[in-house]
Amino acid sequence: MAKPKKKYVCQNCGSISHRWQGQCADCGDWNTLVEEAGETVFAARHNLQSGGREVRLVGLDSEIKLPERKKTGIEEFDRAVGGGLVAGSATLMGGDPGIGKSTLLLQVSARLAHAGCSVAYISGEEAADQVRLRARRLGLGDAPVKLASATSVRDILTTLSKDPPDFVVIDSIQTMHSDLIEGAPGTVSQVRASAQELIKFAKEYGTMMMLVGHVTKDGNIAGPRVLEHMVDTVMSFEGERSHQYRILRSIKNRFGGTDEIGVFAMEEMGLSEVQNPSALFLTDRSEEVTGATVFPALEGTRPVLVEIQALTVRLASGATPRRSVVGWDSSRLAMILAVLEARCGLSFSGAEVYLNVAGGYRLTDPAADLAVAAALISAHAERPMPSDAVIFGEIALSGEIRPVSNTPLRLKEASKLGFDRALIPASGEKAGKQSGGTVKRLQFAKLANLVDHMLARA
Ligand code: TYD
Ligand code: MG
């Protein structure tokens, strides 16, 4: 006989255990296990090899139907989602509270509505008046978007199925409540059940569904990391609240690549598109300052120039020096410092080191190593980098500088923004075959060569 089992679900990662514990055994978070209604487990009484319907098996080489993409007309958004939204697909939009998810989706809704799509915006967080007020402030008050403030999935789906819209925003999935399952909104099982119902609706009616999800402190889409498996596309809306810039990044995309980003700036009238992100992340560079380098980062196929700043402060002996990093990996910084000490004889052990990526940008590109090292050398030796130079390359523990991907693209972007010099890894390619604009290349095989070069400059 079926017997309901007690279960405790981690609200952070969704892992299930059958007794309560203070710490989740999977993700290690504390006090996240919450008792949730057990599901009934049916014993397998039937032979699974009979009684089912036969599914059609096809070969890998059979005909492909590419999904049709609906462009919203907001280019940065379309680019990030892989060229437009797909009918019958569910997209999760994650991001910190207050980063601008509701604003962006309201703008997307208005665009689609103006373009003739039927659009419904369901807010579980704000009253309809609040959303309307915001729309008016954004100058979107006249868009034919249907608006509702609701949290019951049953009510929402009953309403939507009367006249299924082309595009639906659910803001946010954590406020939704399904009566098919017990538990308060926001718990993992509620979020999962609600999402399941909503996604089923999207597939059934060919609706483009956007689910908003708030993110926990450690950067996971809140609790419901489980959601990532259920939706077709996972987008993350990132940025520092104290900065203007916002990056829309795709983390998973069943219909396309995940290597494009959309860049926006949060302004008085909502989010505006930033077509030339490099100009945005670079501070005014008319003067040469020590400790600053320019790094041509690559976001998918899109180059973005960012400024890396380093500051070193000599310490009176005895104190433990601080290492502080904003926008980069701190263990990577420790590695670069170690390589500079062991392979180049530059010691930072008596100094505090601060590293900052300007503009609130987060770097993940390994080619940033060399730019970081150059910023550190420049700060340490108080020698500014020439203001017309960009620098990139990966550093190995041996102190060798490794070539990185897409050198021509990076050089082209640098040249477009007026940089004349590039400090790059030595590579096997012949001088004649090099492409990438008119930028003069200075190539380095070892980090020690770069140190010599920078210290020799008067
Ligand atoms: P919001 O879209 O509500 O964030 P989320 O849905 O991700 O929680 O955006 C909230 C912030 O955006 C708020 O702090 C104010 C700012 N904002 C602007 O600067 N300009 C605007 O036009 C709007 C609508 C919001
Ligand atoms: Mg919101």
Tab-separated table of N, CA, C and O and ligand atoms in Angstrom, residues 102 125-126 171 214, ligand 2:
chain	number	residue	atom	x	y	z
A	102	SER	N	11.656	43.467	-13.646
A	102	SER	CA	10.285	43.875	-13.947
A	102	SER	C	10.275	44.991	-14.986
A	102	SER	O	9.449	45.000	-15.892
A	125	GLU	N	3.783	40.398	-7.275
A	125	GLU	CA	4.531	41.177	-6.284
A	125	GLU	C	3.951	42.559	-6.105
A	125	GLU	O	3.969	43.111	-5.019
A	126	GLU	N	3.476	43.124	-7.211
A	126	GLU	CA	3.004	44.495	-7.136
A	126	GLU	C	1.526	44.547	-7.497
A	126	GLU	O	1.036	43.712	-8.252
A	171	ASP	N	5.553	37.414	-12.876
A	171	ASP	CA	6.510	38.175	-12.057
A	171	ASP	C	6.070	38.124	-10.595
A	171	ASP	O	5.172	38.827	-10.191
A	214	HIS	N	13.780	35.412	-8.417
A	214	HIS	CA	14.795	36.150	-7.652
A	214	HIS	C	15.950	35.228	-7.313
A	214	HIS	O	15.802	34.029	-7.218
B	2	MG	MG	10.235	43.114	-9.804
